[in-house]
PDB file of C-alpha atoms in Angstrom:
ATOM      1  CA  ASP A  19      14.101-164.688 -23.919  1.00 64.00           C
ATOM      2  CA  GLY A  20      14.182-162.618 -20.618  1.00 92.00           C
ATOM      3  CA  ALA A  21      11.811-164.127 -17.913  1.00 94.00           C
ATOM      4  CA  ASP A  22      10.507-167.005 -20.239  1.00 93.00           C
ATOM      5  CA  GLU A  23      13.896-168.017 -21.118  1.00 95.00           C
ATOM      6  CA  THR A  24      15.057-168.034 -17.563  1.00 93.00           C
ATOM      7  CA  PHE A  25      12.147-169.939 -16.197  1.00 93.00           C
ATOM      8  CA  GLY A  26      12.547-172.407 -19.008  1.00 93.00           C
ATOM      9  CA  GLU A  27      16.203-172.900 -18.116  1.00 93.00           C
ATOM     10  CA  MET A  28      15.439-173.597 -14.595  1.00 91.00           C
ATOM     11  CA  ALA A  29      12.569-175.973 -15.393  1.00 90.00           C
ATOM     12  CA  ILE A  30      14.972-177.919 -17.691  1.00 92.00           C
ATOM     13  CA  GLU A  31      17.524-178.132 -14.938  1.00 90.00           C
ATOM     14  CA  HIS A  32      15.025-179.407 -12.399  1.00 86.00           C
ATOM     15  CA  ARG A  33      13.524-181.873 -14.939  1.00 88.00           C
ATOM     16  CA  HIS A  34      10.136-180.247 -15.113  1.00 89.00           C
ATOM     17  CA  GLY A  35       7.959-180.314 -18.315  1.00 89.00           C
ATOM     18  CA  LEU A  36       8.222-177.158 -20.348  1.00 94.00           C
ATOM     19  CA  VAL A  37       6.176-175.530 -23.061  1.00 94.00           C
ATOM     20  CA  HIS A  38       6.675-172.107 -24.826  1.00 95.00           C
ATOM     21  CA  PHE A  39       3.631-171.140 -26.692  1.00 95.00           C
ATOM     22  CA  LEU A  40       4.463-169.325 -30.022  1.00 94.00           C
ATOM     23  CA  GLY A  41       1.982-167.512 -32.342  1.00 92.00           C
ATOM     24  CA  PRO A  42       2.623-167.116 -36.043  1.00 92.00           C
ATOM     25  CA  GLY A  43       6.007-165.215 -36.365  1.00 91.00           C
ATOM     26  CA  ASP A  44       6.826-165.260 -32.755  1.00 91.00           C
ATOM     27  CA  GLU A  45       9.851-167.575 -33.102  1.00 93.00           C
ATOM     28  CA  GLU A  46      11.971-165.003 -34.819  1.00 91.00           C
ATOM     29  CA  TRP A  47      11.790-163.034 -31.576  1.00 88.00           C
ATOM     30  CA  ALA A  48      13.074-165.806 -29.428  1.00 91.00           C
ATOM     31  CA  SER A  49      16.765-165.405 -28.185  1.00 89.00           C
ATOM     32  CA  ALA A  50      19.435-167.479 -29.675  1.00 92.00           C
ATOM     33  CA  LYS A  51      19.901-169.413 -26.433  1.00 92.00           C
ATOM     34  CA  ALA A  52      16.345-170.461 -26.259  1.00 94.00           C
ATOM     35  CA  LYS A  53      16.405-171.600 -29.863  1.00 94.00           C
ATOM     36  CA  GLU A  54      19.630-173.708 -29.116  1.00 95.00           C
ATOM     37  CA  THR A  55      18.448-175.159 -25.816  1.00 96.00           C
ATOM     38  CA  GLN A  56      14.547-174.927 -25.551  1.00 96.00           C
ATOM     39  CA  LYS A  57      13.339-175.329 -29.004  1.00 96.00           C
ATOM     40  CA  TYR A  58      12.072-178.701 -28.372  1.00 96.00           C
ATOM     41  CA  ALA A  59       9.414-177.115 -26.041  1.00 97.00           C
ATOM     42  CA  PHE A  60       8.219-174.652 -28.729  1.00 97.00           C
ATOM     43  CA  GLU A  61       4.527-175.106 -29.243  1.00 96.00           C
ATOM     44  CA  HIS A  62       3.450-173.350 -32.490  1.00 96.00           C
ATOM     45  CA  VAL A  63      -0.147-172.236 -32.341  1.00 95.00           C
ATOM     46  CA  LYS A  64      -2.102-171.521 -35.351  1.00 95.00           C
ATOM     47  CA  LYS A  65      -3.947-168.342 -36.071  1.00 94.00           C
ATOM     48  CA  GLU A  66      -7.153-170.400 -36.032  1.00 96.00           C
ATOM     49  CA  LEU A  67      -6.672-171.360 -32.297  1.00 96.00           C
ATOM     50  CA  LEU A  68      -5.727-167.865 -31.356  1.00 95.00           C
ATOM     51  CA  GLU A  69      -9.008-166.639 -32.935  1.00 94.00           C
ATOM     52  CA  HIS A  70     -11.041-169.307 -31.455  1.00 96.00           C
ATOM     53  CA  LYS A  71     -14.338-168.363 -29.851  1.00 97.00           C
ATOM     54  CA  VAL A  72     -13.092-169.133 -26.339  1.00 96.00           C
ATOM     55  CA  VAL A  73     -10.002-166.938 -26.779  1.00 96.00           C
ATOM     56  CA  SER A  74     -11.902-164.078 -28.397  1.00 96.00           C
ATOM     57  CA  GLU A  75     -14.458-164.018 -25.608  1.00 96.00           C
ATOM     58  CA  ALA A  76     -11.751-163.857 -22.985  1.00 96.00           C
ATOM     59  CA  PHE A  77      -9.959-161.217 -25.061  1.00 96.00           C
ATOM     60  CA  GLU A  78     -13.095-159.016 -25.095  1.00 96.00           C
ATOM     61  CA  GLN A  79     -13.594-159.616 -21.384  1.00 96.00           C
ATOM     62  CA  ALA A  80     -10.063-158.694 -20.490  1.00 96.00           C
ATOM     63  CA  GLY A  81     -10.325-155.647 -22.691  1.00 96.00           C
ATOM     64  CA  ASP A  82     -13.152-154.359 -20.721  1.00 97.00           C
ATOM     65  CA  SER A  83     -10.646-154.057 -17.774  1.00 97.00           C
ATOM     66  CA  ARG A  84      -7.645-153.070 -19.638  1.00 97.00           C
ATOM     67  CA  VAL A  85      -8.368-150.840 -22.609  1.00 97.00           C
ATOM     68  CA  LEU A  86     -10.322-147.930 -20.956  1.00 97.00           C
ATOM     69  CA  GLY A  87     -11.696-144.550 -22.021  1.00 97.00           C
ATOM     70  CA  SER A  88      -9.639-142.734 -24.648  1.00 97.00           C
ATOM     71  CA  GLN A  89      -7.634-145.703 -25.330  1.00 97.00           C
ATOM     72  CA  ARG A  90     -10.586-147.583 -26.676  1.00 97.00           C
ATOM     73  CA  THR A  91     -10.118-146.502 -30.254  1.00 97.00           C
ATOM     74  CA  ASP A  92     -11.250-148.380 -33.344  1.00 96.00           C
ATOM     75  CA  ASP A  93      -7.931-149.980 -33.738  1.00 96.00           C
ATOM     76  CA  TRP A  94      -7.351-151.099 -30.093  1.00 96.00           C
ATOM     77  CA  ARG A  95      -7.701-154.785 -30.901  1.00 95.00           C
ATOM     78  CA  ALA A  96      -4.887-154.427 -33.546  1.00 93.00           C
ATOM     79  CA  ARG A  97      -2.615-152.581 -31.120  1.00 94.00           C
ATOM     80  CA  VAL A  98      -3.123-155.363 -28.627  1.00 93.00           C
ATOM     81  CA  ALA A  99      -2.471-158.068 -31.252  1.00 88.00           C
ATOM     82  CA  ALA A 100       0.781-156.387 -31.786  1.00 84.00           C
ATOM     83  CA  MET A 101       1.711-157.088 -28.117  1.00 83.00           C
ATOM     84  CA  ALA A 102       1.561-160.867 -28.869  1.00 72.00           C
ATOM     85  CA  ALA A 103      -1.213-160.857 -26.143  1.00 76.00           C
ATOM     86  CA  ARG A 104      -3.602-163.774 -27.333  1.00 91.00           C
ATOM     87  CA  ARG A 105      -0.796-166.415 -27.168  1.00 93.00           C
ATOM     88  CA  ASN A 106      -0.439-165.341 -23.450  1.00 93.00           C
ATOM     89  CA  PHE A 107      -3.920-166.672 -22.927  1.00 96.00           C
ATOM     90  CA  LEU A 108      -2.867-170.185 -23.444  1.00 95.00           C
ATOM     91  CA  GLN A 109      -0.282-169.835 -20.679  1.00 94.00           C
ATOM     92  CA  VAL A 110      -2.518-169.254 -17.927  1.00 96.00           C
ATOM     93  CA  ARG A 111      -5.704-171.026 -19.293  1.00 95.00           C
ATOM     94  CA  ARG A 112      -5.127-174.009 -16.819  1.00 94.00           C
ATOM     95  CA  ALA A 113      -2.342-172.876 -14.490  1.00 96.00           C
ATOM     96  CA  ASP A 114      -3.076-173.348 -10.834  1.00 93.00           C
ATOM     97  CA  ALA A 115      -0.507-170.697 -10.090  1.00 95.00           C
ATOM     98  CA  VAL A 116       1.280-167.984 -12.097  1.00 97.00           C
ATOM     99  CA  TYR A 117       4.719-166.506 -11.185  1.00 96.00           C
ATOM    100  CA  VAL A 118       5.359-163.226 -13.072  1.00 97.00           C
ATOM    101  CA  VAL A 119       8.507-161.085 -13.092  1.00 96.00           C
ATOM    102  CA  GLY A 120       7.720-157.706 -14.696  1.00 96.00           C
ATOM    103  CA  TRP A 121       7.012-154.036 -14.113  1.00 97.00           C
ATOM    104  CA  ARG A 122       4.034-151.869 -13.169  1.00 98.00           C
ATOM    105  CA  LEU A 123       2.209-149.226 -15.169  1.00 98.00           C
ATOM    106  CA  GLU A 124       2.418-145.623 -13.584  1.00 97.00           C
ATOM    107  CA  LYS A 125      -0.933-144.337 -12.559  1.00 97.00           C
ATOM    108  CA  GLY A 126      -2.189-142.034 -15.416  1.00 97.00           C
ATOM    109  CA  LYS A 127      -0.248-143.924 -18.248  1.00 97.00           C
ATOM    110  CA  ASP A 128      -1.625-146.012 -21.006  1.00 97.00           C
ATOM    111  CA  GLN A 129      -1.657-149.676 -21.139  1.00 95.00           C
ATOM    112  CA  PHE A 130      -0.306-150.082 -24.600  1.00 95.00           C
ATOM    113  CA  THR A 131       3.280-148.574 -23.990  1.00 95.00           C
ATOM    114  CA  GLY A 132       3.145-147.309 -20.431  1.00 96.00           C
ATOM    115  CA  ARG A 133       4.370-143.983 -21.528  1.00 96.00           C
ATOM    116  CA  GLU A 134       1.535-142.078 -22.857  1.00 96.00           C
ATOM    117  CA  ASP A 135      -0.470-139.649 -20.473  1.00 97.00           C
ATOM    118  CA  VAL A 136      -4.139-140.770 -20.060  1.00 97.00           C
ATOM    119  CA  SER A 137      -6.631-140.210 -17.226  1.00 97.00           C
ATOM    120  CA  PRO A 138      -5.652-142.010 -14.079  1.00 96.00           C
ATOM    121  CA  HIS A 139      -8.847-143.803 -14.179  1.00 96.00           C
ATOM    122  CA  GLU A 140      -7.784-145.419 -17.535  1.00 97.00           C
ATOM    123  CA  THR A 141      -4.675-147.227 -16.099  1.00 97.00           C
ATOM    124  CA  PRO A 142      -5.866-150.814 -15.375  1.00 97.00           C
ATOM    125  CA  VAL A 143      -6.322-151.772 -11.847  1.00 97.00           C
ATOM    126  CA  LEU A 144      -4.213-154.795 -12.358  1.00 98.00           C
ATOM    127  CA  ASP A 145      -1.206-152.631 -13.392  1.00 98.00           C
ATOM    128  CA  ILE A 146       1.429-155.103 -14.769  1.00 97.00           C
ATOM    129  CA  GLY A 147       2.616-153.669 -18.098  1.00 96.00           C
ATOM    130  CA  GLY A 148       3.141-155.103 -21.606  1.00 94.00           C
ATOM    131  CA  GLY A 149       1.681-158.366 -22.770  1.00 93.00           C
ATOM    132  CA  THR A 150       2.444-160.029 -19.576  1.00 96.00           C
ATOM    133  CA  GLY A 151      -0.294-157.821 -18.004  1.00 96.00           C
ATOM    134  CA  TRP A 152      -2.725-159.368 -20.435  1.00 97.00           C
ATOM    135  CA  ALA A 153      -1.890-162.897 -19.298  1.00 97.00           C
ATOM    136  CA  CYS A 154      -2.363-161.766 -15.650  1.00 97.00           C
ATOM    137  CA  GLN A 155      -5.723-160.307 -16.446  1.00 97.00           C
ATOM    138  CA  TRP A 156      -6.854-163.501 -18.118  1.00 97.00           C
ATOM    139  CA  TYR A 157      -5.689-165.486 -15.159  1.00 97.00           C
ATOM    140  CA  VAL A 158      -7.654-163.396 -12.567  1.00 98.00           C
ATOM    141  CA  ASP A 159     -10.641-163.074 -14.714  1.00 98.00           C
ATOM    142  CA  ARG A 160     -10.992-166.872 -14.142  1.00 97.00           C
ATOM    143  CA  PHE A 161     -11.966-165.964 -10.462  1.00 97.00           C
ATOM    144  CA  ALA A 162     -14.349-163.144 -11.205  1.00 92.00           C
ATOM    145  CA  ASP A 163     -18.022-163.268 -10.244  1.00 87.00           C
ATOM    146  CA  GLY A 164     -19.508-166.695 -11.344  1.00 88.00           C
ATOM    147  CA  GLY A 165     -16.069-168.219 -11.979  1.00 94.00           C
ATOM    148  CA  GLU A 166     -13.649-170.234  -9.910  1.00 96.00           C
ATOM    149  CA  ASP A 167     -13.097-169.689  -6.142  1.00 97.00           C
ATOM    150  CA  PRO A 168     -11.374-166.438  -5.673  1.00 96.00           C
ATOM    151  CA  ALA A 169      -9.449-167.994  -2.784  1.00 95.00           C
ATOM    152  CA  GLN A 170      -7.735-170.130  -5.088  1.00 95.00           C
ATOM    153  CA  CYS A 171      -6.151-167.263  -7.150  1.00 96.00           C
ATOM    154  CA  GLN A 172      -2.401-167.647  -6.899  1.00 95.00           C
ATOM    155  CA  LEU A 173      -0.972-164.693  -8.842  1.00 98.00           C
ATOM    156  CA  PHE A 174       2.653-163.878  -7.552  1.00 97.00           C
ATOM    157  CA  PHE A 175       4.443-160.989  -8.814  1.00 98.00           C
ATOM    158  CA  PHE A 176       8.144-159.936  -8.551  1.00 97.00           C
ATOM    159  CA  ASP A 177       8.215-156.178  -9.320  1.00 97.00           C
ATOM    160  CA  ASP A 178      11.382-155.675 -11.342  1.00 96.00           C
ATOM    161  CA  ALA A 179      10.512-151.961 -11.992  1.00 93.00           C
ATOM    162  CA  GLY A 180      12.405-152.392 -15.369  1.00 85.00           C
ATOM    163  CA  PRO A 181      11.852-149.527 -17.937  1.00 93.00           C
ATOM    164  CA  PRO A 182      12.379-145.899 -16.569  1.00 94.00           C
ATOM    165  CA  TRP A 183       8.752-145.125 -17.191  1.00 95.00           C
ATOM    166  CA  SER A 184       7.517-147.870 -15.022  1.00 97.00           C
ATOM    167  CA  ARG A 185       5.959-147.310 -11.608  1.00 97.00           C
ATOM    168  CA  LYS A 186       8.535-147.329  -8.738  1.00 96.00           C
ATOM    169  CA  ASP A 187       6.645-148.312  -5.613  1.00 97.00           C
ATOM    170  CA  PRO A 188       8.768-149.196  -2.597  1.00 96.00           C
ATOM    171  CA  ALA A 189       5.969-151.295  -1.187  1.00 96.00           C
ATOM    172  CA  THR A 190       6.238-153.802  -4.362  1.00 97.00           C
ATOM    173  CA  GLU A 191       9.676-153.106  -5.866  1.00 97.00           C
ATOM    174  CA  GLY A 192      12.295-155.709  -5.460  1.00 95.00           C
ATOM    175  CA  LYS A 193       9.761-157.951  -3.710  1.00 94.00           C
ATOM    176  CA  TRP A 194       7.397-160.774  -4.169  1.00 94.00           C
ATOM    177  CA  ASN A 195       3.886-159.746  -4.088  1.00 97.00           C
ATOM    178  CA  ARG A 196       0.366-161.542  -4.402  1.00 97.00           C
ATOM    179  CA  TRP A 197      -2.640-160.220  -6.011  1.00 98.00           C
ATOM    180  CA  ASN A 198      -5.631-159.816  -3.584  1.00 97.00           C
ATOM    181  CA  MET A 199      -8.853-160.644  -5.386  1.00 96.00           C
ATOM    182  CA  ALA A 200     -11.115-158.869  -2.759  1.00 95.00           C
ATOM    183  CA  SER A 201      -9.193-155.609  -2.562  1.00 96.00           C
ATOM    184  CA  LYS A 202      -7.806-155.697  -6.169  1.00 96.00           C
ATOM    185  CA  THR A 203      -4.422-154.666  -4.777  1.00 97.00           C
ATOM    186  CA  TRP A 204      -0.958-156.136  -4.445  1.00 98.00           C
ATOM    187  CA  GLU A 205      -0.011-157.410  -1.144  1.00 96.00           C
ATOM    188  CA  GLN A 206       3.544-157.732  -0.123  1.00 94.00           C
ATOM    189  CA  LEU A 207       4.664-161.213   0.997  1.00 93.00           C
ATOM    190  CA  ALA A 208       6.535-161.726   4.266  1.00 87.00           C
ATOM    191  CA  GLU A 209       8.402-164.523   2.611  1.00 84.00           C
ATOM    192  CA  ALA A 210       8.556-166.228  -0.632  1.00 82.00           C
ATOM    193  CA  PRO A 211       5.612-167.336  -2.524  1.00 87.00           C
ATOM    194  CA  PRO A 212       3.972-170.447  -1.028  1.00 71.00           C
ATOM    195  CA  ARG A 213       4.390-173.985  -2.469  1.00 59.00           C
ATOM    196  CA  PRO A 214       2.311-174.033  -5.703  1.00 51.00           C
ATOM    197  CA  VAL A 215       0.358-177.138  -6.653  1.00 53.00           C
ATOM    198  CA  GLY A 216      -0.671-178.367 -10.045  1.00 63.00           C
ATOM    199  CA  LEU A 217       0.250-176.581 -13.064  1.00 85.00           C
ATOM    200  CA  TYR A 218       2.229-173.386 -13.026  1.00 94.00           C
ATOM    201  CA  ALA A 219       3.211-170.517 -15.511  1.00 96.00           C
ATOM    202  CA  GLY A 220       6.405-168.721 -15.161  1.00 96.00           C
ATOM    203  CA  ILE A 221       6.101-165.438 -17.412  1.00 96.00           C
ATOM    204  CA  GLY A 222       7.423-161.968 -17.529  1.00 95.00           C
ATOM    205  CA  ALA A 223       9.485-159.212 -19.089  1.00 94.00           C
ATOM    206  CA  THR A 224      11.760-159.689 -22.031  1.00 91.00           C
ATOM    207  CA  ARG A 225      14.630-157.959 -20.018  1.00 91.00           C
ATOM    208  CA  LEU A 226      15.473-158.807 -16.602  1.00 94.00           C
ATOM    209  CA  SER A 227      17.837-157.099 -13.939  1.00 94.00           C
ATOM    210  CA  SER A 228      20.229-159.248 -11.967  1.00 94.00           C
ATOM    211  CA  ARG A 229      17.866-159.276  -9.036  1.00 95.00           C
ATOM    212  CA  ALA A 230      14.946-160.449 -10.968  1.00 95.00           C
ATOM    213  CA  GLU A 231      17.128-163.307 -12.406  1.00 95.00           C
ATOM    214  CA  SER A 232      18.268-164.239  -9.006  1.00 94.00           C
ATOM    215  CA  ALA A 233      14.448-164.109  -7.725  1.00 92.00           C
ATOM    216  CA  ILE A 234      13.445-166.753 -10.467  1.00 91.00           C
ATOM    217  CA  ARG A 235      16.450-168.932  -9.845  1.00 90.00           C
ATOM    218  CA  ASP A 236      16.037-168.871  -6.085  1.00 88.00           C
ATOM    219  CA  LEU A 237      12.523-170.397  -6.457  1.00 87.00           C
ATOM    220  CA  TYR A 238      13.866-173.464  -7.954  1.00 80.00           C
ATOM    221  CA  HIS A 239      17.163-173.776  -5.902  1.00 76.00           C
ATOM    222  CA  GLY A 240      15.257-173.512  -2.701  1.00 62.00           C
ATOM    223  CA  LEU A 241      16.969-170.524  -1.432  1.00 52.00           C
ATOM    224  CA  ALA A 242      13.598-169.097  -0.609  1.00 47.00           C
ATOM    225  CA  GLU A 243      11.456-171.016   1.797  1.00 39.00           C
ATOM    226  CA  LYS A 244       8.500-173.255   0.957  1.00 37.00           C
ATOM    227  CA  ILE A 245       9.331-173.204  -2.925  1.00 32.00           C
ATOM    228  CA  VAL A 246       8.661-176.409  -4.870  1.00 34.00           C
ATOM    229  CA  LEU A 247       7.708-175.879  -8.552  1.00 34.00           C
ATOM    230  CA  VAL A 248       5.886-178.632 -10.524  1.00 36.00           C
ATOM    231  CA  LYS A 249       5.910-179.644 -14.250  1.00 35.00           C
ATOM    232  CA  LEU A 250       3.581-178.570 -16.945  1.00 39.00           C
ATOM    233  CA  ASP A 251       1.264-181.227 -18.204  1.00 39.00           C
ATOM    234  CA  ARG A 252       0.288-180.664 -21.874  1.00 40.00           C
ATOM    235  CA  SER A 253      -2.787-182.804 -21.420  1.00 41.00           C
ATOM    236  CA  ARG A 254      -4.408-180.177 -19.369  1.00 42.00           C
ATOM    237  CA  LEU A 255      -3.880-177.297 -21.884  1.00 41.00           C
TER     238      LEU A 255
END
């Protein structure tokens, strides 16, 4: 539901390929509309794959950036698992570009709920909240030292500033932004995100405002300049 459902709806309308990755038990949380119109695209992933060495190593690497200081308790892995984070790794593993509609963590808030007070240094630098934040972390980790060319990182974020406890930053709220790998900051785009190439992932929050839904639809309808989305290719996952 939310962003995933809306991205899926628009992908179908524009005859793009579509895959929704679901871990064990995830389908029960899918909306009735998604089950009715997008169930053919449900890709059920077994626990064995989600616990594969490649996923687990990426999980630990992302944890080093997201679960910091006092949040790094003995049960932190289980708490992240409750956020359905591991399946999100598959969404961005081979994506050339990632489009995200979500919210930011307030400085000094924990990464699990976004509501608990922690040291300001414990809020992740890549500050998108929820399980979506983990997907974004896995994507940018691909461009870390010794990885892919940082210039090829195409992480685009529409800041919906959804829940009341989220960060409200006029510089990013209600706008499309791009992650800068060098400065590790969000940069506001003067226009809509540039035309993506190859695979893309469209992900985000489970609840969207009307402006966020419009931001997704505008990408596909060409109301924003320089937008052409391309289909997902299962063979590259």
